[in-house]
PDB file of C-alpha atoms in Angstrom:
ATOM      1  CA  GLN F   1       0.000   0.000   0.000  1.00  0.00           C
ATOM      2  CA  VAL F   2       1.390   3.374  -1.042  1.00  0.00           C
ATOM      3  CA  GLN F   3       1.551   6.000   1.648  1.00  0.00           C
ATOM      4  CA  LEU F   4       2.848   9.547   1.370  1.00  0.00           C
ATOM      5  CA  VAL F   5       3.003  11.591   4.554  1.00  0.00           C
ATOM      6  CA  GLU F   6       3.741  15.301   4.338  1.00  0.00           C
ATOM      7  CA  SER F   7       5.038  17.293   7.309  1.00  0.00           C
ATOM      8  CA  GLY F   8       6.879  20.460   8.215  1.00  0.00           C
ATOM      9  CA  GLY F   9       4.239  23.066   7.541  1.00  0.00           C
ATOM     10  CA  GLY F  10       3.263  25.799   9.943  1.00  0.00           C
ATOM     11  CA  LEU F  11       2.730  29.490  10.502  1.00  0.00           C
ATOM     12  CA  VAL F  12       5.618  31.719   9.486  1.00  0.00           C
ATOM     13  CA  GLN F  13       6.093  35.438   9.013  1.00  0.00           C
ATOM     14  CA  PRO F  14       6.757  36.913   5.577  1.00  0.00           C
ATOM     15  CA  GLY F  15      10.411  36.468   4.713  1.00  0.00           C
ATOM     16  CA  GLY F  16      10.700  33.349   6.822  1.00  0.00           C
ATOM     17  CA  SER F  17      11.603  29.793   5.886  1.00  0.00           C
ATOM     18  CA  LEU F  18      10.156  26.316   6.222  1.00  0.00           C
ATOM     19  CA  ARG F  19      11.333  22.870   5.223  1.00  0.00           C
ATOM     20  CA  LEU F  20       8.712  20.384   4.147  1.00  0.00           C
ATOM     21  CA  SER F  21       9.223  16.625   4.156  1.00  0.00           C
ATOM     22  CA  CYS F  22       7.346  13.849   2.416  1.00  0.00           C
ATOM     23  CA  ALA F  23       7.956  10.347   3.688  1.00  0.00           C
ATOM     24  CA  ASN F  24       7.091   7.559   1.265  1.00  0.00           C
ATOM     25  CA  SER F  25       6.385   3.910   1.720  1.00  0.00           C
ATOM     26  CA  GLY F  26       5.075   1.228  -0.580  1.00  0.00           C
ATOM     27  CA  ILE F  27       6.943   2.366  -3.696  1.00  0.00           C
ATOM     28  CA  ILE F  28      10.448   1.944  -5.067  1.00  0.00           C
ATOM     29  CA  PHE F  29      11.097   5.587  -4.279  1.00  0.00           C
ATOM     30  CA  ARG F  30      14.319   6.013  -6.266  1.00  0.00           C
ATOM     31  CA  LEU F  31      12.592   5.128  -9.539  1.00  0.00           C
ATOM     32  CA  TYR F  32       9.987   7.872  -9.411  1.00  0.00           C
ATOM     33  CA  HIS F  33       9.925  11.463 -10.596  1.00  0.00           C
ATOM     34  CA  LEU F  34       8.303  13.470  -7.821  1.00  0.00           C
ATOM     35  CA  GLY F  35       6.960  16.891  -7.092  1.00  0.00           C
ATOM     36  CA  TRP F  36       5.415  19.228  -4.590  1.00  0.00           C
ATOM     37  CA  TYR F  37       1.942  20.527  -5.349  1.00  0.00           C
ATOM     38  CA  ARG F  38      -0.054  23.164  -3.497  1.00  0.00           C
ATOM     39  CA  GLN F  39      -3.676  24.147  -3.343  1.00  0.00           C
ATOM     40  CA  VAL F  40      -5.562  27.144  -2.048  1.00  0.00           C
ATOM     41  CA  PRO F  41      -9.295  26.636  -1.405  1.00  0.00           C
ATOM     42  CA  GLY F  42     -11.236  27.483  -4.542  1.00  0.00           C
ATOM     43  CA  ASN F  43      -8.200  27.164  -6.803  1.00  0.00           C
ATOM     44  CA  GLU F  44      -6.743  24.351  -8.872  1.00  0.00           C
ATOM     45  CA  ARG F  45      -3.899  22.356  -7.404  1.00  0.00           C
ATOM     46  CA  GLU F  46      -0.624  23.556  -8.954  1.00  0.00           C
ATOM     47  CA  LEU F  47       2.790  21.975  -9.293  1.00  0.00           C
ATOM     48  CA  VAL F  48       5.358  24.049  -7.434  1.00  0.00           C
ATOM     49  CA  ALA F  49       8.585  22.072  -7.790  1.00  0.00           C
ATOM     50  CA  SER F  50       9.614  18.763  -9.270  1.00  0.00           C
ATOM     51  CA  ILE F  51      12.650  16.501  -9.296  1.00  0.00           C
ATOM     52  CA  SER F  52      13.450  13.599 -11.569  1.00  0.00           C
ATOM     53  CA  ALA F  53      14.764  10.240 -10.452  1.00  0.00           C
ATOM     54  CA  GLY F  54      18.160  11.477 -11.610  1.00  0.00           C
ATOM     55  CA  GLY F  55      18.004  14.766  -9.723  1.00  0.00           C
ATOM     56  CA  ARG F  56      16.964  17.191 -12.464  1.00  0.00           C
ATOM     57  CA  THR F  57      14.712  19.923 -11.063  1.00  0.00           C
ATOM     58  CA  ASN F  58      12.087  22.382 -12.242  1.00  0.00           C
ATOM     59  CA  PHE F  59      10.183  25.147 -10.484  1.00  0.00           C
ATOM     60  CA  LEU F  60       7.115  27.295 -10.857  1.00  0.00           C
ATOM     61  CA  ASP F  61       8.259  30.743 -11.959  1.00  0.00           C
ATOM     62  CA  SER F  62       6.952  32.420  -8.817  1.00  0.00           C
ATOM     63  CA  VAL F  63       9.153  30.287  -6.546  1.00  0.00           C
ATOM     64  CA  LYS F  64      12.346  30.163  -8.593  1.00  0.00           C
ATOM     65  CA  GLY F  65      15.315  31.286  -6.535  1.00  0.00           C
ATOM     66  CA  ARG F  66      13.380  30.856  -3.291  1.00  0.00           C
ATOM     67  CA  PHE F  67      12.475  27.146  -3.150  1.00  0.00           C
ATOM     68  CA  VAL F  68      14.777  24.156  -3.391  1.00  0.00           C
ATOM     69  CA  ILE F  69      13.571  20.607  -3.938  1.00  0.00           C
ATOM     70  CA  SER F  70      15.689  17.614  -2.983  1.00  0.00           C
ATOM     71  CA  ARG F  71      15.368  13.929  -2.311  1.00  0.00           C
ATOM     72  CA  ASP F  72      17.005  11.320  -0.113  1.00  0.00           C
ATOM     73  CA  ASP F  73      16.533   8.002  -1.861  1.00  0.00           C
ATOM     74  CA  ASP F  74      18.039   6.046   1.032  1.00  0.00           C
ATOM     75  CA  LYS F  75      15.366   7.425   3.336  1.00  0.00           C
ATOM     76  CA  SER F  76      12.608   7.503   0.716  1.00  0.00           C
ATOM     77  CA  THR F  77      11.963  11.122   1.562  1.00  0.00           C
ATOM     78  CA  LEU F  78      11.273  14.189  -0.549  1.00  0.00           C
ATOM     79  CA  PHE F  79      12.052  17.693   0.733  1.00  0.00           C
ATOM     80  CA  LEU F  80      11.088  21.242  -0.108  1.00  0.00           C
ATOM     81  CA  GLN F  81      13.141  24.062   1.380  1.00  0.00           C
ATOM     82  CA  MET F  82      11.117  27.260   1.166  1.00  0.00           C
ATOM     83  CA  ASN F  83      12.828  30.594   1.740  1.00  0.00           C
ATOM     84  CA  SER F  84      11.717  34.220   1.536  1.00  0.00           C
ATOM     85  CA  LEU F  85       8.122  33.141   1.979  1.00  0.00           C
ATOM     86  CA  THR F  86       5.313  35.503   1.041  1.00  0.00           C
ATOM     87  CA  PRO F  87       1.584  35.426   1.859  1.00  0.00           C
ATOM     88  CA  GLU F  88       1.011  34.171  -1.702  1.00  0.00           C
ATOM     89  CA  ASP F  89       2.765  30.927  -0.714  1.00  0.00           C
ATOM     90  CA  THR F  90       0.009  30.160   1.784  1.00  0.00           C
ATOM     91  CA  ALA F  91      -1.544  26.845   0.754  1.00  0.00           C
ATOM     92  CA  LEU F  92      -1.882  23.171   1.556  1.00  0.00           C
ATOM     93  CA  TYR F  93       1.193  21.414   0.195  1.00  0.00           C
ATOM     94  CA  TYR F  94       1.240  17.843  -1.099  1.00  0.00           C
ATOM     95  CA  CYS F  95       3.776  15.529  -2.670  1.00  0.00           C
ATOM     96  CA  ASN F  96       2.978  13.264  -5.589  1.00  0.00           C
ATOM     97  CA  SER F  97       4.421  12.033  -8.849  1.00  0.00           C
ATOM     98  CA  VAL F  98       5.292  13.924 -12.025  1.00  0.00           C
ATOM     99  CA  ASP F  99       6.126  12.612 -15.487  1.00  0.00           C
ATOM    100  CA  ARG F 100       9.604  12.256 -16.964  1.00  0.00           C
ATOM    101  CA  LEU F 101       9.384  15.789 -18.367  1.00  0.00           C
ATOM    102  CA  LEU F 102       8.621  17.046 -14.852  1.00  0.00           C
ATOM    103  CA  ARG F 103       5.044  17.961 -15.739  1.00  0.00           C
ATOM    104  CA  PRO F 104       2.108  17.283 -13.422  1.00  0.00           C
ATOM    105  CA  SER F 105       1.168  13.613 -13.436  1.00  0.00           C
ATOM    106  CA  PRO F 106      -0.154  12.787  -9.984  1.00  0.00           C
ATOM    107  CA  MET F 107      -1.392   9.382  -8.933  1.00  0.00           C
ATOM    108  CA  GLY F 108      -4.895   9.781  -7.576  1.00  0.00           C
ATOM    109  CA  ARG F 109      -4.444   7.159  -4.900  1.00  0.00           C
ATOM    110  CA  TRP F 110      -1.247   8.784  -3.656  1.00  0.00           C
ATOM    111  CA  TRP F 111      -2.760  12.002  -2.331  1.00  0.00           C
ATOM    112  CA  GLY F 112      -2.026  12.352   1.361  1.00  0.00           C
ATOM    113  CA  GLN F 113      -3.360  14.798   3.924  1.00  0.00           C
ATOM    114  CA  GLY F 114      -0.936  17.515   2.941  1.00  0.00           C
ATOM    115  CA  THR F 115       0.780  19.995   5.231  1.00  0.00           C
ATOM    116  CA  GLN F 116      -0.540  23.508   5.731  1.00  0.00           C
ATOM    117  CA  VAL F 117       1.765  26.456   5.154  1.00  0.00           C
ATOM    118  CA  THR F 118       0.506  29.832   6.334  1.00  0.00           C
ATOM    119  CA  VAL F 119       2.545  32.967   5.758  1.00  0.00           C
ATOM    120  CA  SER F 120       1.227  35.874   7.751  1.00  0.00           C
ATOM    121  CA  ALA F 121       2.426  38.697   9.929  1.00  0.00           C
TER     122      ALA F 121
END
């Protein structure tokens, strides 16, 4: 059974930083291209950052230079380091799969509970 568990969210002031983690079980983690998605109520879920099985990365324009995605294949864990946060980054963040071109391609049954990030003074 595939399980993805996101953690690390919280309340942070504008300009602050957070590091999200996504622990995976039930998949051969190192073989998958993965990404971080986020969703604000009433909006579509969007892909924020992605990383290939080989370590190639891609980012949404609005987070380039501020977010870093990484993976630890030995620990089957995906990370998202978020710096210089703004209120526009407030959302529920999820991890899921992407395709080999690092485009959105989530597995429906993989959606976890997500981790809430709130950026506010």
